[in-house]
Short mmCIF file of C-alpha atoms and ligand atoms in Angstrom, two decimals:
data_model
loop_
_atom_site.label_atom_id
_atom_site.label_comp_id
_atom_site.label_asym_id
_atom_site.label_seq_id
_atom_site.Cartn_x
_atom_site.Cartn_y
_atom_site.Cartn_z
CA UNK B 135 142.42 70.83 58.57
CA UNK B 136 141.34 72.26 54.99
CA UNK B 137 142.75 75.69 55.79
CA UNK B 138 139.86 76.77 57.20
CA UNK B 139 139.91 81.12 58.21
CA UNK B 140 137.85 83.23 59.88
CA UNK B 141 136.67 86.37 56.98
CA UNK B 142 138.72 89.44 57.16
CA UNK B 143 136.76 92.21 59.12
CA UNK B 144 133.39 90.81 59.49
CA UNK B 145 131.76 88.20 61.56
CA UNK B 146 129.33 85.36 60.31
CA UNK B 147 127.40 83.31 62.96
CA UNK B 148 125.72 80.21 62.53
CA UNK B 149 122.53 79.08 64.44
CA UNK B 150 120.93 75.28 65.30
CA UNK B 151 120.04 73.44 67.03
CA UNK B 152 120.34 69.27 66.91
CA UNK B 153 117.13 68.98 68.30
CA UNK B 154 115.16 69.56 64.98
CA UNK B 155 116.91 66.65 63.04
CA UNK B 156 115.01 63.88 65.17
CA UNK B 157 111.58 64.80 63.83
CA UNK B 158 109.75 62.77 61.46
CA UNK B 159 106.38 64.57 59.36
CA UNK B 160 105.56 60.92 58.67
CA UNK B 161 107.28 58.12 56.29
CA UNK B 162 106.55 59.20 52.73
CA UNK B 163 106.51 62.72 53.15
CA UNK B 164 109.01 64.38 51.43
CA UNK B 165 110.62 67.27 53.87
CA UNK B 166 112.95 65.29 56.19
CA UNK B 167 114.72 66.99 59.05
CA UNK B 168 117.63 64.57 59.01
CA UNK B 169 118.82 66.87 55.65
CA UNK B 170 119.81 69.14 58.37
CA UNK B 171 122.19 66.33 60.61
CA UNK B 172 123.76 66.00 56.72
CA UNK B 173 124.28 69.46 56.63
CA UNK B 174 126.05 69.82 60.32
CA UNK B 175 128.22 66.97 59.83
CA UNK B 176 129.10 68.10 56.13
CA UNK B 177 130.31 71.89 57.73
CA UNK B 178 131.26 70.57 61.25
CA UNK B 179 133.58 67.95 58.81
CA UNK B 180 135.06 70.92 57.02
CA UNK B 181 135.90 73.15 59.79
CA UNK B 182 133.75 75.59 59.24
CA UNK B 183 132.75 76.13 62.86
CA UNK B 184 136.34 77.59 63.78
CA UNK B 185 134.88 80.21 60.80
CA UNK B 186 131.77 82.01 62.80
CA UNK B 187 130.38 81.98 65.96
CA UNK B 188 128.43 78.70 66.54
CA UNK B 189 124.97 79.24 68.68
CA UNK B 190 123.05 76.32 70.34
CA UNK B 191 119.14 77.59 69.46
CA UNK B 192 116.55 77.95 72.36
CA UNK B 193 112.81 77.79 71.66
CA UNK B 194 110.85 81.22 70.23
CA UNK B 195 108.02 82.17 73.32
CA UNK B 196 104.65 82.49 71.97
CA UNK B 197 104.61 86.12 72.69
CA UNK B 198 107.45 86.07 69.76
CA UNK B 199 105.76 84.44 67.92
CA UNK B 200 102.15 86.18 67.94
CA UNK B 201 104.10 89.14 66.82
CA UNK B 202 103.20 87.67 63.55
CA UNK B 203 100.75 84.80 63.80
CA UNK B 204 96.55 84.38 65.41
CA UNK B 205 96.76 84.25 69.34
CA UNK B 206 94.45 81.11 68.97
CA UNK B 207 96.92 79.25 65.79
CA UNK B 208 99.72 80.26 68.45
CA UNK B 209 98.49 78.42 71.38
CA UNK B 210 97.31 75.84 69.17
CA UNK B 211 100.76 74.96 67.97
CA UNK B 212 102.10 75.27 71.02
CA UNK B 213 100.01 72.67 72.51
CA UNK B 214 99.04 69.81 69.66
CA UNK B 215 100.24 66.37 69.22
CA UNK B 216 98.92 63.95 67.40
CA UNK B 217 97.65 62.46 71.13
CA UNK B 218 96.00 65.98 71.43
CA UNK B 219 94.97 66.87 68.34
CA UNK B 220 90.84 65.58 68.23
CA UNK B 221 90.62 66.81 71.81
CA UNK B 222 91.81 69.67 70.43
CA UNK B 223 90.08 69.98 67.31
CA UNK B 224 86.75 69.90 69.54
CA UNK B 225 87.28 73.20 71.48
CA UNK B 226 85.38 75.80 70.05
CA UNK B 227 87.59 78.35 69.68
CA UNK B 228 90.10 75.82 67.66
CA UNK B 229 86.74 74.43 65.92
CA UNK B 230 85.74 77.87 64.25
CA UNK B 231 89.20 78.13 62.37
CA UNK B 232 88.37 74.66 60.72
CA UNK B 233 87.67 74.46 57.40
CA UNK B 234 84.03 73.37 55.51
CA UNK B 235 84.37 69.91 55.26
CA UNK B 236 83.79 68.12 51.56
CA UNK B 237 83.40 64.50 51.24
CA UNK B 238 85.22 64.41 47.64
CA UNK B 239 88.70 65.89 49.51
CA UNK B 240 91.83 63.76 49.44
CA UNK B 241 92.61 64.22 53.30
CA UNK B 242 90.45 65.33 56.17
CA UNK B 243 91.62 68.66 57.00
CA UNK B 244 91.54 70.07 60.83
CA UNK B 245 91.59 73.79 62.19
CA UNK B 246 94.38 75.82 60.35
CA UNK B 247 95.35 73.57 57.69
CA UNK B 248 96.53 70.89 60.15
CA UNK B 249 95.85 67.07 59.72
CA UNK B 250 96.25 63.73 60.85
CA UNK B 251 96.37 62.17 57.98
CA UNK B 252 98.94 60.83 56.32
CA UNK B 253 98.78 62.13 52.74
CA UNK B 254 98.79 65.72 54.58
CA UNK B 255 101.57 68.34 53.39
CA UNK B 256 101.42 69.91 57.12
CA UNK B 257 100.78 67.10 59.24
CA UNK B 258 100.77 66.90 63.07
CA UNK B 259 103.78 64.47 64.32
CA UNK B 260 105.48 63.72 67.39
CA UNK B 261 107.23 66.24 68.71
CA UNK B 262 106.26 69.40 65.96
CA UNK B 263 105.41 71.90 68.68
CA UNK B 264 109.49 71.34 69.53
CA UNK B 265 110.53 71.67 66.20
CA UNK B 266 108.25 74.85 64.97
CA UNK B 267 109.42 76.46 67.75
CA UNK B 268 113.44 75.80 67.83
CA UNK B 269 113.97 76.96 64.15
CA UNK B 270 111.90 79.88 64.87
CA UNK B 271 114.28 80.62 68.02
CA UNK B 272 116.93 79.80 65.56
CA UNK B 273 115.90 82.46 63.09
CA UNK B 274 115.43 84.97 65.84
CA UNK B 275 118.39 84.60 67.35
CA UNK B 276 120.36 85.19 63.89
CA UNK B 277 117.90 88.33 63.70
CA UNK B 278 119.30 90.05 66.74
CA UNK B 279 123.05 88.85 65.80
CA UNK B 280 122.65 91.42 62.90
CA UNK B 281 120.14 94.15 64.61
CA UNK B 282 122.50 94.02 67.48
CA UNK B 283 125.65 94.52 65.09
CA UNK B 284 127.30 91.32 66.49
CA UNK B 285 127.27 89.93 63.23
CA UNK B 286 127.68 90.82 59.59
CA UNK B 287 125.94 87.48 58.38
CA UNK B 288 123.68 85.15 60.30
CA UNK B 289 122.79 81.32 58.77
CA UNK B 290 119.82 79.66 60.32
CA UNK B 291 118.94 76.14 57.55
CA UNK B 292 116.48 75.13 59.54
CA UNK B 293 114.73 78.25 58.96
CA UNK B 294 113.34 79.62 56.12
CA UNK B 295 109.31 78.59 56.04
CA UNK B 296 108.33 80.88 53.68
CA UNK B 297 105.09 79.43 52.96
CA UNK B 298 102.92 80.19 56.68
CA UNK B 299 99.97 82.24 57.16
CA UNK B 300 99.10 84.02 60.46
CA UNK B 301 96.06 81.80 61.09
CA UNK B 302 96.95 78.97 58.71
CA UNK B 303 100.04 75.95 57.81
CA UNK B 304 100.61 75.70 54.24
CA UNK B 305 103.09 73.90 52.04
CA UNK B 306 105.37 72.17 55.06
CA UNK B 307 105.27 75.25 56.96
CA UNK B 308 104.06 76.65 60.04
CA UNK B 309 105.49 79.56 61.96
CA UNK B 310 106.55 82.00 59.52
CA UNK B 311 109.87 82.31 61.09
CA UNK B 312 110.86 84.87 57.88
CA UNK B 313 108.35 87.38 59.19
CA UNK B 314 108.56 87.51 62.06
CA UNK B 315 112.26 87.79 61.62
CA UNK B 316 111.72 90.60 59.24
CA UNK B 317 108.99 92.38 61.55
CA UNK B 318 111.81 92.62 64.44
CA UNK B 319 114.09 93.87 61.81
CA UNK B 320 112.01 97.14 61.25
CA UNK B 321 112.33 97.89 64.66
CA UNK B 322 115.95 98.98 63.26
CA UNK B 323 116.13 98.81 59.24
CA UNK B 324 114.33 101.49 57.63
CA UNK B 325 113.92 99.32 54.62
CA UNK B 326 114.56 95.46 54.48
CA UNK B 327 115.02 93.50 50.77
CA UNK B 328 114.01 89.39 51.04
CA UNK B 329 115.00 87.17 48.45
CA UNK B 330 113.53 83.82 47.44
CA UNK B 331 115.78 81.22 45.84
CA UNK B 332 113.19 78.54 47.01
CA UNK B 333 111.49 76.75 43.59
CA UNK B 334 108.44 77.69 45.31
CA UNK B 335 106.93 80.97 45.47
CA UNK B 336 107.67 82.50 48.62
CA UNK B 337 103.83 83.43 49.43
CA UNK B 338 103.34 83.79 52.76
CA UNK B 339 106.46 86.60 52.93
CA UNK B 340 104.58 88.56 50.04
CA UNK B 341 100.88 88.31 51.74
CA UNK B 342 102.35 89.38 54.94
CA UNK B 343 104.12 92.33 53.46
CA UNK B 344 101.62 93.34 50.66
CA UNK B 345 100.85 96.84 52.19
CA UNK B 346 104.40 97.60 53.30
CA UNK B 347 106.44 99.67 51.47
CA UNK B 348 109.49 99.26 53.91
CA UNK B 349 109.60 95.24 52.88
CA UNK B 350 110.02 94.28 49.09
CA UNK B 351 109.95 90.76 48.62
CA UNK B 352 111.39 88.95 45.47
CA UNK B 353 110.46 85.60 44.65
CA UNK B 354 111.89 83.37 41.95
CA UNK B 355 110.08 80.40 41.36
CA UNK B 356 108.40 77.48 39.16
CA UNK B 357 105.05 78.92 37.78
CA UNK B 358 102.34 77.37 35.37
CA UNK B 359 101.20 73.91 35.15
CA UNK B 360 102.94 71.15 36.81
CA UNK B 361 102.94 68.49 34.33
CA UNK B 362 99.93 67.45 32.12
CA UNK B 363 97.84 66.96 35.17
CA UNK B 364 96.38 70.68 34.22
CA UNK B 365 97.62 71.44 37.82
CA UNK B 366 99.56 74.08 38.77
CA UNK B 367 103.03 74.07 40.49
CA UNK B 368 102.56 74.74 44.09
CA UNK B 369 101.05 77.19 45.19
CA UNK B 370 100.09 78.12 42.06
CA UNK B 371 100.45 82.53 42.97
CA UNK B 372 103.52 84.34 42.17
CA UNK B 373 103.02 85.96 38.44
CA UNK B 374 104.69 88.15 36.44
CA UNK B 375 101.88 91.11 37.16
CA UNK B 376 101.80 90.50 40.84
CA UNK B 377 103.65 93.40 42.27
CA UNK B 378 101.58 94.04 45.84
CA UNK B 379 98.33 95.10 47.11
CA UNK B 380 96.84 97.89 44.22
CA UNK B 381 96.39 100.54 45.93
CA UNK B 382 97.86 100.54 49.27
CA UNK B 383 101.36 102.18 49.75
CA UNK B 384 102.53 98.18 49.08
CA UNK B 385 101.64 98.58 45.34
CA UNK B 386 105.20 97.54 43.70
CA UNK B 387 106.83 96.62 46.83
CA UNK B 388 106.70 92.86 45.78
CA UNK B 389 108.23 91.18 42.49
CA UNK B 390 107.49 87.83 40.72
CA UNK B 391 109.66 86.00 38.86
CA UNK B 392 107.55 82.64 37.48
CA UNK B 393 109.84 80.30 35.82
CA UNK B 394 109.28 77.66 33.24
CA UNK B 395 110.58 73.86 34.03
CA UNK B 396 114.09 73.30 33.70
CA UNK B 397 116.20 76.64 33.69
CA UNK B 398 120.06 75.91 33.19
CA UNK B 399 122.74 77.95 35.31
CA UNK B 400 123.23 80.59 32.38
CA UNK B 401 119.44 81.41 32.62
CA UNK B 402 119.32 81.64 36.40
CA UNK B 403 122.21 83.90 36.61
CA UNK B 404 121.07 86.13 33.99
CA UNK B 405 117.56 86.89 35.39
CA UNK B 406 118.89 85.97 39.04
CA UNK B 407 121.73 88.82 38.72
CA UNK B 408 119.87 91.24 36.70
CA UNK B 409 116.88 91.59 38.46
CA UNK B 410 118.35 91.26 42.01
CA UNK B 411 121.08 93.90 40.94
CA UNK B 412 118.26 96.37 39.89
CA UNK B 413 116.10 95.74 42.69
CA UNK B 414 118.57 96.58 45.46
CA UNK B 415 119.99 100.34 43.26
CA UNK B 416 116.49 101.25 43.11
CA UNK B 417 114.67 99.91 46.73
CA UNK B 418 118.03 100.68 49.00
CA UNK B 419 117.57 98.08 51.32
CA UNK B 420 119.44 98.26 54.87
CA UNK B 421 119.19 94.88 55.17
CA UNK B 422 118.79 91.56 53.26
CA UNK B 423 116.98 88.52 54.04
CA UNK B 424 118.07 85.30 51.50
CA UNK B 425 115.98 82.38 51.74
CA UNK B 426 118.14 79.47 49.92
CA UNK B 427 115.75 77.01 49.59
CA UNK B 428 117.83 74.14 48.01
CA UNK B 429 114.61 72.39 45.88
CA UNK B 430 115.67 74.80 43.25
CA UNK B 431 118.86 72.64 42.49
CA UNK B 432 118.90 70.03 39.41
CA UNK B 433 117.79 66.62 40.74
CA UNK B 434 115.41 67.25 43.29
CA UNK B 435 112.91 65.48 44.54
CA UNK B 436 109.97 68.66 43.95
CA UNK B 437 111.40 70.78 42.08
CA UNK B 438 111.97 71.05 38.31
CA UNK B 439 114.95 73.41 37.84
CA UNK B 440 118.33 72.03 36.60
CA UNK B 441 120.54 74.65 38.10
CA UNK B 442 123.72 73.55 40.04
CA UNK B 443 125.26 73.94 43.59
CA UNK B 444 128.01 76.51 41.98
CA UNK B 445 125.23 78.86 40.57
CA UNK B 446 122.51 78.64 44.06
CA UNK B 447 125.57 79.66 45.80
CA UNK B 448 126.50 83.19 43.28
CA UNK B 449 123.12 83.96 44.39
CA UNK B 450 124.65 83.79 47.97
CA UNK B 451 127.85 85.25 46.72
CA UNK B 452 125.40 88.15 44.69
CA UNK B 453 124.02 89.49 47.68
CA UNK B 454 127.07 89.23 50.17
CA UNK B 455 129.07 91.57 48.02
CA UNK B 456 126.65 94.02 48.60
CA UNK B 457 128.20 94.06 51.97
CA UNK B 458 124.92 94.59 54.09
CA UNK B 459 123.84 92.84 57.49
CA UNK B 460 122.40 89.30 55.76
CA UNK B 461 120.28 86.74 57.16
CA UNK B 462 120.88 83.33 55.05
CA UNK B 463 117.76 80.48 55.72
CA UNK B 464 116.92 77.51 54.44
CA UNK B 465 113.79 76.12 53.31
CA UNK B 466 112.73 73.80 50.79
CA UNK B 467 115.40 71.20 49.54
CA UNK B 468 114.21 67.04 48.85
CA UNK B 469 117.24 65.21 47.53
CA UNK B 470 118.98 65.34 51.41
CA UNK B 471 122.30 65.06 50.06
CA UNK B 472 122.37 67.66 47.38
CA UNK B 473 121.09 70.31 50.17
CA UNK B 474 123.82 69.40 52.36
CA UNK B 475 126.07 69.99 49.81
CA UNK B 476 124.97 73.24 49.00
CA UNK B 477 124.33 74.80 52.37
CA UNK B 478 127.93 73.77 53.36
CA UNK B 479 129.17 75.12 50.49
CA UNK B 480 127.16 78.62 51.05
CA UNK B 481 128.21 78.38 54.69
CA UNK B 482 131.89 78.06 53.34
CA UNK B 483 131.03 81.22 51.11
CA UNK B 484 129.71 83.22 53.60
CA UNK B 485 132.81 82.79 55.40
CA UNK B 486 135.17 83.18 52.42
CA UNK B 487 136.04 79.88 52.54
CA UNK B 488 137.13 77.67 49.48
CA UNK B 489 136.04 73.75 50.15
CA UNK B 490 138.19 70.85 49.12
CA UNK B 491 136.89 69.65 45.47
CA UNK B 492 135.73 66.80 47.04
CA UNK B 493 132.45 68.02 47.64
CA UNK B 494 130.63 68.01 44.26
CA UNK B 495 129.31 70.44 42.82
CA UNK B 496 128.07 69.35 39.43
CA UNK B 497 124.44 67.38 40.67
CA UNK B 498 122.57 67.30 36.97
CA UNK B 499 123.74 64.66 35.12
CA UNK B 500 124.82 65.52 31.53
CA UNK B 501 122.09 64.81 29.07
CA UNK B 502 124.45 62.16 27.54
CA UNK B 503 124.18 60.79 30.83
CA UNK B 504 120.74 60.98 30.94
CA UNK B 505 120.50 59.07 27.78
CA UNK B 506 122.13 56.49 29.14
CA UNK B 507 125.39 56.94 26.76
CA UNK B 508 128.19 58.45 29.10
CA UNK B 509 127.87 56.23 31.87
CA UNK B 510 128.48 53.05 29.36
CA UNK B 511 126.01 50.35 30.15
CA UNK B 512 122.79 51.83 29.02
CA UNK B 513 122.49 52.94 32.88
CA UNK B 514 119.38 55.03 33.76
CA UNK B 515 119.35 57.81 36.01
CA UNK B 516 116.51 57.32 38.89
CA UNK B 517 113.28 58.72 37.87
CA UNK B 518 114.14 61.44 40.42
CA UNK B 519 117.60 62.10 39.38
CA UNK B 520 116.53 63.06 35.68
CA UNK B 521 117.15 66.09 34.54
CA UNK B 522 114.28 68.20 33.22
CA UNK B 523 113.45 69.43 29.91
CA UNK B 524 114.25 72.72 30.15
CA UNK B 525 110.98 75.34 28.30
CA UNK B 526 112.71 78.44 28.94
CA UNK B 527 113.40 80.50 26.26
CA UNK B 528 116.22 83.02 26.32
CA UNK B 529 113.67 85.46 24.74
CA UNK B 530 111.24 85.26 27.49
CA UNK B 531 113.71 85.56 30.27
CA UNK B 532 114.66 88.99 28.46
CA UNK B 533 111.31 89.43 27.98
CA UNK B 534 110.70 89.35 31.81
CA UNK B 535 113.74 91.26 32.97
CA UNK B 536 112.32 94.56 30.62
CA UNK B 537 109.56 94.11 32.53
CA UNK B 538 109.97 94.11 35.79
CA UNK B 539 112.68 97.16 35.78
CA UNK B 540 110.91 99.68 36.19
C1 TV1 J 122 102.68 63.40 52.62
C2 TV1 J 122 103.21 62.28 52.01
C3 TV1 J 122 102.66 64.64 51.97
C4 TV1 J 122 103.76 62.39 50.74
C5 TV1 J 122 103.25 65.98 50.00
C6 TV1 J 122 104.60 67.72 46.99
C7 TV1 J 122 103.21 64.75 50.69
C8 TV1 J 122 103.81 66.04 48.75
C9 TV1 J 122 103.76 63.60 50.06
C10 TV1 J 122 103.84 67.33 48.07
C11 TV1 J 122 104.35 64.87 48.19
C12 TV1 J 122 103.42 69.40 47.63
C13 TV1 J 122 100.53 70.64 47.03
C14 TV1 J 122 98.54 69.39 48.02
C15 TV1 J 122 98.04 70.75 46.53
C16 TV1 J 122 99.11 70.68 47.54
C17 TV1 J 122 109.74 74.44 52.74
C18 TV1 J 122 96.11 69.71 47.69
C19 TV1 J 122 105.59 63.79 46.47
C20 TV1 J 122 109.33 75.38 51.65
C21 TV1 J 122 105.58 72.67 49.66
C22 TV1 J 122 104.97 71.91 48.51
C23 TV1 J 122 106.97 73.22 49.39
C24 TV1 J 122 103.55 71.58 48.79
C25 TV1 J 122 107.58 73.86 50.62
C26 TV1 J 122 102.88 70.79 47.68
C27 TV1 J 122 108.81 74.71 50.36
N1 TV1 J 122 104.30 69.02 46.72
N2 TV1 J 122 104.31 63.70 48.83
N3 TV1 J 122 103.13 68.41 48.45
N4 TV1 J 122 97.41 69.54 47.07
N5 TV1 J 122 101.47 70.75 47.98
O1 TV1 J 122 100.80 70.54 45.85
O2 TV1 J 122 108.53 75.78 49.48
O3 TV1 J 122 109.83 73.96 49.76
O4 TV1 J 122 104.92 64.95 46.95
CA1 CA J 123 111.08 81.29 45.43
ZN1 ZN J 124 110.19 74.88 48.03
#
């Protein structure tokens, strides 16, 4: 209807499954599955399916999935609910990965991080054991489109939980779908670049690659405190002078770029393009692995950039032209339909697609807007609609990029 094409002389494929969208991690909490039905409908809408090859996701096993994570965490997963979790929680060999417990903490949390309760960031909800496993399937499915050579690029959104540990849920996430992802890609890629658009520091990818030298991770992200609260953005790691496990052949296989509130498009795509450019001359990689967390756009709900839909998707765009096998996931992303927006719009990149103008791409309101003048009326902006100040200074991003090329 739009014009839509298939790209000239490679092949993109796209992997989901529908199943994921019906899951709820509880009423306030902000990741919401249904971001992803926004997302189908927005590139189903557009066409983009007669683009790429479309894939219906099965379920990772559990032997995929220890590849990366504790036997024990594995078959935990695999079996709780929140009808099963105390019975659960009682067994002993669940019991000994629970934490000390301290009357003075905000939530009561269970073996690996997991909790009932409903102020929990990984919480245990109907149906999760479906859900962890069908974006992992997702993501591993994409993996062997590209180690098989069936595909050039391979998009997974509901992928992309970058924050995981191999005994422990962290930060929304809890199979580490990126790792085990990459891990299968060594089998074939001598060396295999990962890039972390997410506002949040892409942890779990580092830890699990800090002694590799074959895997260099890059992670661009909010760092220092969150607001005057003293506390730090989540998860508080990711500094300029982390760079890998001193010494072990990881040393300088992992970069850190920590960002101050409210970077503009200009900013982003300076640092973005000149540290990403520099990485891949000097590492090589044989493959690249994007994670394009969305929370990282102006106006969302966690995240305290101000950077637009057209500049996350040059970061798409950036890497693509370097015309090796890419894996695009998704990951963070709170204002629903600012993340559908942008992963159609990548989706229509990766395909060399242009979409109809009808799909915004400007989300930050001007700052006249902001102060109520351009929109007549006085009218506000919603609290979480405001754009942030932005404390970058030119001469620190510089500052950073000197740095880190080396
Ligand atoms: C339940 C209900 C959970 C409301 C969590 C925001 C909630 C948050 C909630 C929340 C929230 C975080 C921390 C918690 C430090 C921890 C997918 C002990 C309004 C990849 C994960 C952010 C980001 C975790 C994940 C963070 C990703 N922020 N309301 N929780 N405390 N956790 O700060 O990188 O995007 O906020
Ligand atoms: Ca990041
Ligand atoms: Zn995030």
């Amino acid at each position: 209807e739009y014009g839509i094409t298939r790209p000239a002389g490679y092949k993109v494929s796209f992997h989901y499954n529908s199943q994921v969208e019906d899951m709820h991690f509880g009423k306030t909490h902000p990741m919401k599955p249904w971001r992803l039905t926004l997302t189908k409908h927005l590139v189903l809408g557009c066409g983009l399916q007669y683009a790429m090859d479309t894939f219906e996701a099965v379920s990772a096993t559990k032997e995929q999935v220890r590849a990366f994570h504790d036997p024990d965490y594995v078959d935990f997963l695999a079996e709780v609910s929140p009808g099963t979790f105390e019975e659960l929680c009682k067994m002993p060999r669940f019991a000994s990965h629970a934490p000390p417990k301290h009357d003075y903490d905000a939530v009561d949390l269970g073996p690996f991080n997991l909790s009932t309760s409903p102020g929990a960031d990984c919480p245990v909800f109907d149906g999760m054991s479906k859900y962890l496993f069908l974006y992992t399937g997702a993501t591993l499915a994409a993996t062997n489109q590209l180690t098989t050579n069936q595909s050039d690029i391979a998009i997974n959104w509901s992928g992309g939980l970058h924050h995981a540990h191999r005994a422990e849920a962290s930060g929304f996430c809890y199979i580490n779908d990126i790792v085990l992802s990459i891990v299968d890609m060594l089998r074939v890629y001598p060396r295999v670049l990962y890039v972390d658009i997410d506002v949040h520091h892409g942890d779990g990818v580092e830890e699990a690659f800090q002694r590799q030298p074959r895997v260099m991770t890059l992670s661009y992200h909010r760092y220092g405190p969150y607001d005057d609260t003293g506390h730090k953005f989540f998860p508080g790691t990711g500094d300029l002078t982390d760079v890998g496990l001193k010494g072990t052949v990881g040393e300088h296989f992992a970069l850190n770029v920590p960002i101050p509130s409210g970077i503009d498009d200009r900013q982003y795509k300076y640092l973005y393009e000149s540290i990403t450019g520099r990485t891949i001359e000097a590492f090589k990689p044989s493959a690249i692995v994007l994670q394009c967390g969305a929370d990282s756009l102006g106006g969302d709900r966690l995240g305290q950039f101000n950077i637009n839909i057209k500049q996350h998707g040059e970061c798409v765009s950036f890497v693509k032209n370097m015309g090796l096998p890419l894996l695009l996931l998704g990951g963070g992303g709170y204002t629903a339909r600012n993340v559908a927006r942008a992963w159609c719009h990548e989706t229509a990149l990766a395909t060399d697609n242009v979409l109809p103008d009808n799909i915004p791409m400007d989300l930050v309101p001007r700052p006249e807007a902001f102060m109520g003048r351009a929109h007549g009326e006085g009218k506000m902006y919603p609290a979480f609609n405001r754009l942030h100040v932005n404390d970058c200074k030119d001469s620190d991003l510089e500052y950073m990029v000197k740095r880190l090329d080396n």
